[in-house]
Amino acid sequence: MSGPEQAPAGVDTTVPSVARMYDYYLMGKDNYQVDRDAAEKVIAASRASGTDIRIAARDNRGFLGRAVRTLAEAGVRQFLDVGAGLPTQENVHQVALRHAPGSRVVYVDNDPMVLVHARALLADNPATAVVEGDLHDPASVLGHPGVVSRIDFAEPVAIVFCAVLQFVPDESEAAAIVAAFRDRAAPGSHIVLSHPFPGERPGEAFEEIGQIYTKTPSGSFTLRGRASVGRLLAGTELLDPGLVPVQSWRRDEVPPDFTVPSYLGGVGRIG
């Protein structure tokens, strides 16, 4: 995909998009040259630090699928994916409906291209909805007609924050965002969360990555240590095996690239 003439209305192809860069890491096709250029810089910087953002993105996607499957098999029938990103393989609704037909899924994002593509993909799927919402304004998301018409917060719901809270630089705000959703959810609900974690001492390469992301509309890319990521799940009881590298979360076989720093992921049950 290239050229502004091919862009959906409202999509800016002159500035790299976090969602489209992530799509490129996953070898998707919904990206433009400006996204590929920025993503290649991130890939190079990550490899210089001993990591690989493409492997990390793949592993994170696998974690999301296993987490959704686990919760669907445990009886959860509602899923709210906040900061969902562009549709790709094994989306939340695909996994949830495969393991629990009748599940309801709502995707939330504020990227115009995400909204256009997701709505086109899900137009004929009554079990799903796509709503425009700002992560920084939980109340507006929780009160959005498209959310409240499909999600009954009096019943258990899985609230997903996968690879999104690194774009909230202030730790207290990030914790408050998660807490706002957690406090609205019924007992038996769960928070599914993943966050980049290249180690406690990520090095200069990740400072470069941060600078690249400042040129996106998100304006930031914040790394957090294990303790800080864990605090985002405060008020929940972590399912086994706890907060761990996403590559190993409930996976039967550990991949050969397990030693590559990636994301931390965990699923917390709301009591």
PDB file of N, CA and C in Angstrom, residues 136-201:
ATOM      1  N   HIS A 136      -7.007   7.736  26.941  1.00  0.00           N
ATOM      2  CA  HIS A 136      -6.770   8.698  28.011  1.00  0.00           C
ATOM      3  C   HIS A 136      -8.070   9.185  28.671  1.00  0.00           C
ATOM      4  N   ASP A 137      -9.208   8.771  28.138  1.00  0.00           N
ATOM      5  CA  ASP A 137     -10.497   9.197  28.678  1.00  0.00           C
ATOM      6  C   ASP A 137     -11.369   7.965  28.934  1.00  0.00           C
ATOM      7  N   PRO A 138     -11.044   7.195  29.978  1.00  0.00           N
ATOM      8  CA  PRO A 138     -11.792   5.957  30.238  1.00  0.00           C
ATOM      9  C   PRO A 138     -13.294   6.158  30.383  1.00  0.00           C
ATOM     10  N   ALA A 139     -13.698   7.260  31.005  1.00  0.00           N
ATOM     11  CA  ALA A 139     -15.125   7.478  31.230  1.00  0.00           C
ATOM     12  C   ALA A 139     -15.891   7.538  29.914  1.00  0.00           C
ATOM     13  N   SER A 140     -15.286   8.180  28.899  1.00  0.00           N
ATOM     14  CA  SER A 140     -15.981   8.285  27.613  1.00  0.00           C
ATOM     15  C   SER A 140     -16.087   6.932  26.930  1.00  0.00           C
ATOM     16  N   VAL A 141     -15.083   6.080  27.131  1.00  0.00           N
ATOM     17  CA  VAL A 141     -15.141   4.732  26.559  1.00  0.00           C
ATOM     18  C   VAL A 141     -16.189   3.900  27.291  1.00  0.00           C
ATOM     19  N   LEU A 142     -16.137   3.925  28.601  1.00  0.00           N
ATOM     20  CA  LEU A 142     -17.068   3.125  29.397  1.00  0.00           C
ATOM     21  C   LEU A 142     -18.520   3.554  29.208  1.00  0.00           C
ATOM     22  N   GLY A 143     -18.727   4.826  28.852  1.00  0.00           N
ATOM     23  CA  GLY A 143     -20.078   5.314  28.636  1.00  0.00           C
ATOM     24  C   GLY A 143     -20.498   5.374  27.184  1.00  0.00           C
ATOM     25  N   HIS A 144     -19.635   4.939  26.284  1.00  0.00           N
ATOM     26  CA  HIS A 144     -19.939   5.011  24.851  1.00  0.00           C
ATOM     27  C   HIS A 144     -21.137   4.114  24.517  1.00  0.00           C
ATOM     28  N   PRO A 145     -22.091   4.632  23.755  1.00  0.00           N
ATOM     29  CA  PRO A 145     -23.268   3.812  23.418  1.00  0.00           C
ATOM     30  C   PRO A 145     -22.908   2.481  22.761  1.00  0.00           C
ATOM     31  N   GLY A 146     -21.861   2.486  21.937  1.00  0.00           N
ATOM     32  CA  GLY A 146     -21.459   1.248  21.285  1.00  0.00           C
ATOM     33  C   GLY A 146     -20.878   0.232  22.240  1.00  0.00           C
ATOM     34  N   VAL A 147     -20.388   0.702  23.372  1.00  0.00           N
ATOM     35  CA  VAL A 147     -19.868  -0.209  24.403  1.00  0.00           C
ATOM     36  C   VAL A 147     -21.007  -0.702  25.291  1.00  0.00           C
ATOM     37  N   VAL A 148     -21.770   0.223  25.831  1.00  0.00           N
ATOM     38  CA  VAL A 148     -22.802  -0.178  26.804  1.00  0.00           C
ATOM     39  C   VAL A 148     -23.942  -0.965  26.153  1.00  0.00           C
ATOM     40  N   SER A 149     -24.084  -0.848  24.823  1.00  0.00           N
ATOM     41  CA  SER A 149     -25.138  -1.616  24.161  1.00  0.00           C
ATOM     42  C   SER A 149     -24.755  -3.091  23.997  1.00  0.00           C
ATOM     43  N   ARG A 150     -23.459  -3.396  24.139  1.00  0.00           N
ATOM     44  CA  ARG A 150     -23.012  -4.772  23.941  1.00  0.00           C
ATOM     45  C   ARG A 150     -22.330  -5.387  25.157  1.00  0.00           C
ATOM     46  N   ILE A 151     -21.780  -4.539  26.019  1.00  0.00           N
ATOM     47  CA  ILE A 151     -21.089  -5.040  27.201  1.00  0.00           C
ATOM     48  C   ILE A 151     -21.931  -4.761  28.438  1.00  0.00           C
ATOM     49  N   ASP A 152     -22.292  -5.819  29.150  1.00  0.00           N
ATOM     50  CA  ASP A 152     -23.023  -5.706  30.407  1.00  0.00           C
ATOM     51  C   ASP A 152     -22.007  -5.786  31.542  1.00  0.00           C
ATOM     52  N   PHE A 153     -21.700  -4.633  32.145  1.00  0.00           N
ATOM     53  CA  PHE A 153     -20.665  -4.601  33.168  1.00  0.00           C
ATOM     54  C   PHE A 153     -21.113  -5.226  34.485  1.00  0.00           C
ATOM     55  N   ALA A 154     -22.358  -5.675  34.554  1.00  0.00           N
ATOM     56  CA  ALA A 154     -22.812  -6.429  35.715  1.00  0.00           C
ATOM     57  C   ALA A 154     -22.431  -7.907  35.601  1.00  0.00           C
ATOM     58  N   GLU A 155     -21.933  -8.295  34.429  1.00  0.00           N
ATOM     59  CA  GLU A 155     -21.489  -9.662  34.172  1.00  0.00           C
ATOM     60  C   GLU A 155     -19.989  -9.637  33.876  1.00  0.00           C
ATOM     61  N   PRO A 156     -19.311 -10.778  34.073  1.00  0.00           N
ATOM     62  CA  PRO A 156     -17.862 -10.808  33.834  1.00  0.00           C
ATOM     63  C   PRO A 156     -17.486 -10.381  32.410  1.00  0.00           C
ATOM     64  N   VAL A 157     -16.418  -9.605  32.317  1.00  0.00           N
ATOM     65  CA  VAL A 157     -15.910  -9.131  31.038  1.00  0.00           C
ATOM     66  C   VAL A 157     -14.393  -9.199  31.069  1.00  0.00           C
ATOM     67  N   ALA A 158     -13.796  -9.523  29.944  1.00  0.00           N
ATOM     68  CA  ALA A 158     -12.341  -9.474  29.807  1.00  0.00           C
ATOM     69  C   ALA A 158     -11.976  -8.146  29.154  1.00  0.00           C
ATOM     70  N   ILE A 159     -11.143  -7.367  29.845  1.00  0.00           N
ATOM     71  CA  ILE A 159     -10.725  -6.061  29.344  1.00  0.00           C
ATOM     72  C   ILE A 159      -9.268  -6.177  28.924  1.00  0.00           C
ATOM     73  N   VAL A 160      -8.995  -5.882  27.670  1.00  0.00           N
ATOM     74  CA  VAL A 160      -7.681  -6.147  27.074  1.00  0.00           C
ATOM     75  C   VAL A 160      -6.899  -4.857  26.892  1.00  0.00           C
ATOM     76  N   PHE A 161      -5.681  -4.844  27.430  1.00  0.00           N
ATOM     77  CA  PHE A 161      -4.722  -3.763  27.212  1.00  0.00           C
ATOM     78  C   PHE A 161      -3.418  -4.387  26.706  1.00  0.00           C
ATOM     79  N   CYS A 162      -3.396  -4.797  25.460  1.00  0.00           N
ATOM     80  CA  CYS A 162      -2.207  -5.464  24.930  1.00  0.00           C
ATOM     81  C   CYS A 162      -1.356  -4.471  24.140  1.00  0.00           C
ATOM     82  N   ALA A 163      -0.110  -4.284  24.598  1.00  0.00           N
ATOM     83  CA  ALA A 163       0.857  -3.439  23.895  1.00  0.00           C
ATOM     84  C   ALA A 163       0.307  -2.050  23.615  1.00  0.00           C
ATOM     85  N   VAL A 164      -0.307  -1.435  24.626  1.00  0.00           N
ATOM     86  CA  VAL A 164      -0.866  -0.101  24.422  1.00  0.00           C
ATOM     87  C   VAL A 164      -0.462   0.886  25.520  1.00  0.00           C
ATOM     88  N   LEU A 165      -0.226   0.404  26.731  1.00  0.00           N
ATOM     89  CA  LEU A 165       0.033   1.322  27.841  1.00  0.00           C
ATOM     90  C   LEU A 165       1.433   1.926  27.804  1.00  0.00           C
ATOM     91  N   GLN A 166       2.303   1.413  26.929  1.00  0.00           N
ATOM     92  CA  GLN A 166       3.600   2.072  26.756  1.00  0.00           C
ATOM     93  C   GLN A 166       3.462   3.440  26.105  1.00  0.00           C
ATOM     94  N   PHE A 167       2.300   3.721  25.555  1.00  0.00           N
ATOM     95  CA  PHE A 167       2.059   5.017  24.939  1.00  0.00           C
ATOM     96  C   PHE A 167       1.425   6.013  25.926  1.00  0.00           C
ATOM     97  N   VAL A 168       1.365   5.616  27.180  1.00  0.00           N
ATOM     98  CA  VAL A 168       0.939   6.511  28.263  1.00  0.00           C
ATOM     99  C   VAL A 168       2.168   6.740  29.134  1.00  0.00           C
ATOM    100  N   PRO A 169       2.853   7.864  28.984  1.00  0.00           N
ATOM    101  CA  PRO A 169       4.146   8.031  29.667  1.00  0.00           C
ATOM    102  C   PRO A 169       4.058   8.146  31.176  1.00  0.00           C
ATOM    103  N   ASP A 170       2.994   8.724  31.683  1.00  0.00           N
ATOM    104  CA  ASP A 170       2.882   8.928  33.117  1.00  0.00           C
ATOM    105  C   ASP A 170       2.376   7.655  33.792  1.00  0.00           C
ATOM    106  N   GLU A 171       3.153   7.128  34.722  1.00  0.00           N
ATOM    107  CA  GLU A 171       2.789   5.856  35.335  1.00  0.00           C
ATOM    108  C   GLU A 171       1.500   5.957  36.136  1.00  0.00           C
ATOM    109  N   SER A 172       1.293   7.078  36.808  1.00  0.00           N
ATOM    110  CA  SER A 172       0.071   7.220  37.595  1.00  0.00           C
ATOM    111  C   SER A 172      -1.152   7.273  36.689  1.00  0.00           C
ATOM    112  N   GLU A 173      -1.018   7.907  35.521  1.00  0.00           N
ATOM    113  CA  GLU A 173      -2.152   7.934  34.591  1.00  0.00           C
ATOM    114  C   GLU A 173      -2.417   6.544  34.027  1.00  0.00           C
ATOM    115  N   ALA A 174      -1.352   5.819  33.674  1.00  0.00           N
ATOM    116  CA  ALA A 174      -1.530   4.464  33.146  1.00  0.00           C
ATOM    117  C   ALA A 174      -2.252   3.590  34.168  1.00  0.00           C
ATOM    118  N   ALA A 175      -1.846   3.693  35.430  1.00  0.00           N
ATOM    119  CA  ALA A 175      -2.497   2.907  36.480  1.00  0.00           C
ATOM    120  C   ALA A 175      -3.948   3.334  36.665  1.00  0.00           C
ATOM    121  N   ALA A 176      -4.207   4.629  36.563  1.00  0.00           N
ATOM    122  CA  ALA A 176      -5.568   5.132  36.727  1.00  0.00           C
ATOM    123  C   ALA A 176      -6.477   4.665  35.596  1.00  0.00           C
ATOM    124  N   ILE A 177      -5.922   4.575  34.389  1.00  0.00           N
ATOM    125  CA  ILE A 177      -6.710   4.090  33.248  1.00  0.00           C
ATOM    126  C   ILE A 177      -7.167   2.655  33.506  1.00  0.00           C
ATOM    127  N   VAL A 178      -6.214   1.793  33.870  1.00  0.00           N
ATOM    128  CA  VAL A 178      -6.575   0.402  34.131  1.00  0.00           C
ATOM    129  C   VAL A 178      -7.562   0.313  35.293  1.00  0.00           C
ATOM    130  N   ALA A 179      -7.317   1.103  36.339  1.00  0.00           N
ATOM    131  CA  ALA A 179      -8.186   1.064  37.515  1.00  0.00           C
ATOM    132  C   ALA A 179      -9.614   1.485  37.185  1.00  0.00           C
ATOM    133  N   ALA A 180      -9.779   2.455  36.284  1.00  0.00           N
ATOM    134  CA  ALA A 180     -11.120   2.909  35.921  1.00  0.00           C
ATOM    135  C   ALA A 180     -11.932   1.775  35.301  1.00  0.00           C
ATOM    136  N   PHE A 181     -11.297   1.003  34.432  1.00  0.00           N
ATOM    137  CA  PHE A 181     -11.983  -0.137  33.819  1.00  0.00           C
ATOM    138  C   PHE A 181     -12.181  -1.256  34.839  1.00  0.00           C
ATOM    139  N   ARG A 182     -11.155  -1.511  35.634  1.00  0.00           N
ATOM    140  CA  ARG A 182     -11.244  -2.564  36.657  1.00  0.00           C
ATOM    141  C   ARG A 182     -12.387  -2.291  37.619  1.00  0.00           C
ATOM    142  N   ASP A 183     -12.512  -1.044  38.057  1.00  0.00           N
ATOM    143  CA  ASP A 183     -13.523  -0.717  39.053  1.00  0.00           C
ATOM    144  C   ASP A 183     -14.941  -0.790  38.494  1.00  0.00           C
ATOM    145  N   ARG A 184     -15.076  -0.674  37.198  1.00  0.00           N
ATOM    146  CA  ARG A 184     -16.404  -0.757  36.568  1.00  0.00           C
ATOM    147  C   ARG A 184     -16.838  -2.213  36.356  1.00  0.00           C
ATOM    148  N   ALA A 185     -15.859  -3.111  36.307  1.00  0.00           N
ATOM    149  CA  ALA A 185     -16.146  -4.490  35.935  1.00  0.00           C
ATOM    150  C   ALA A 185     -16.675  -5.302  37.117  1.00  0.00           C
ATOM    151  N   ALA A 186     -17.504  -6.279  36.808  1.00  0.00           N
ATOM    152  CA  ALA A 186     -18.087  -7.155  37.823  1.00  0.00           C
ATOM    153  C   ALA A 186     -17.060  -8.145  38.340  1.00  0.00           C
ATOM    154  N   PRO A 187     -17.251  -8.667  39.546  1.00  0.00           N
ATOM    155  CA  PRO A 187     -16.399  -9.763  40.025  1.00  0.00           C
ATOM    156  C   PRO A 187     -16.412 -10.915  39.025  1.00  0.00           C
ATOM    157  N   GLY A 188     -15.254 -11.537  38.849  1.00  0.00           N
ATOM    158  CA  GLY A 188     -15.131 -12.588  37.851  1.00  0.00           C
ATOM    159  C   GLY A 188     -14.645 -12.073  36.518  1.00  0.00           C
ATOM    160  N   SER A 189     -14.518 -10.750  36.401  1.00  0.00           N
ATOM    161  CA  SER A 189     -13.933 -10.158  35.199  1.00  0.00           C
ATOM    162  C   SER A 189     -12.415 -10.309  35.246  1.00  0.00           C
ATOM    163  N   HIS A 190     -11.754  -9.994  34.114  1.00  0.00           N
ATOM    164  CA  HIS A 190     -10.306 -10.132  34.040  1.00  0.00           C
ATOM    165  C   HIS A 190      -9.697  -8.966  33.267  1.00  0.00           C
ATOM    166  N   ILE A 191      -8.471  -8.629  33.631  1.00  0.00           N
ATOM    167  CA  ILE A 191      -7.655  -7.696  32.868  1.00  0.00           C
ATOM    168  C   ILE A 191      -6.582  -8.499  32.153  1.00  0.00           C
ATOM    169  N   VAL A 192      -6.501  -8.352  30.842  1.00  0.00           N
ATOM    170  CA  VAL A 192      -5.434  -8.969  30.045  1.00  0.00           C
ATOM    171  C   VAL A 192      -4.476  -7.855  29.651  1.00  0.00           C
ATOM    172  N   LEU A 193      -3.219  -7.963  30.059  1.00  0.00           N
ATOM    173  CA  LEU A 193      -2.282  -6.855  29.876  1.00  0.00           C
ATOM    174  C   LEU A 193      -0.926  -7.346  29.414  1.00  0.00           C
ATOM    175  N   SER A 194      -0.366  -6.645  28.440  1.00  0.00           N
ATOM    176  CA  SER A 194       1.028  -6.884  28.064  1.00  0.00           C
ATOM    177  C   SER A 194       1.718  -5.542  27.873  1.00  0.00           C
ATOM    178  N   HIS A 195       3.034  -5.552  28.093  1.00  0.00           N
ATOM    179  CA  HIS A 195       3.799  -4.301  28.052  1.00  0.00           C
ATOM    180  C   HIS A 195       5.224  -4.623  27.609  1.00  0.00           C
ATOM    181  N   PRO A 196       5.822  -3.790  26.740  1.00  0.00           N
ATOM    182  CA  PRO A 196       7.210  -4.043  26.329  1.00  0.00           C
ATOM    183  C   PRO A 196       8.138  -4.133  27.533  1.00  0.00           C
ATOM    184  N   PHE A 197       9.044  -5.095  27.493  1.00  0.00           N
ATOM    185  CA  PHE A 197       9.993  -5.276  28.584  1.00  0.00           C
ATOM    186  C   PHE A 197      11.291  -5.860  28.013  1.00  0.00           C
ATOM    187  N   PRO A 198      12.222  -4.983  27.601  1.00  0.00           N
ATOM    188  CA  PRO A 198      13.499  -5.476  27.073  1.00  0.00           C
ATOM    189  C   PRO A 198      14.536  -5.697  28.164  1.00  0.00           C
ATOM    190  N   GLY A 199      14.103  -5.769  29.416  1.00  0.00           N
ATOM    191  CA  GLY A 199      15.020  -5.922  30.533  1.00  0.00           C
ATOM    192  C   GLY A 199      15.016  -4.677  31.405  1.00  0.00           C
ATOM    193  N   GLU A 200      15.554  -4.806  32.604  1.00  0.00           N
ATOM    194  CA  GLU A 200      15.558  -3.670  33.527  1.00  0.00           C
ATOM    195  C   GLU A 200      16.506  -2.564  33.085  1.00  0.00           C
ATOM    196  N   ARG A 201      17.497  -2.898  32.254  1.00  0.00           N
ATOM    197  CA  ARG A 201      18.442  -1.900  31.749  1.00  0.00           C
ATOM    198  C   ARG A 201      18.465  -1.981  30.221  1.00  0.00           C
TER     199      ARG A 201
END
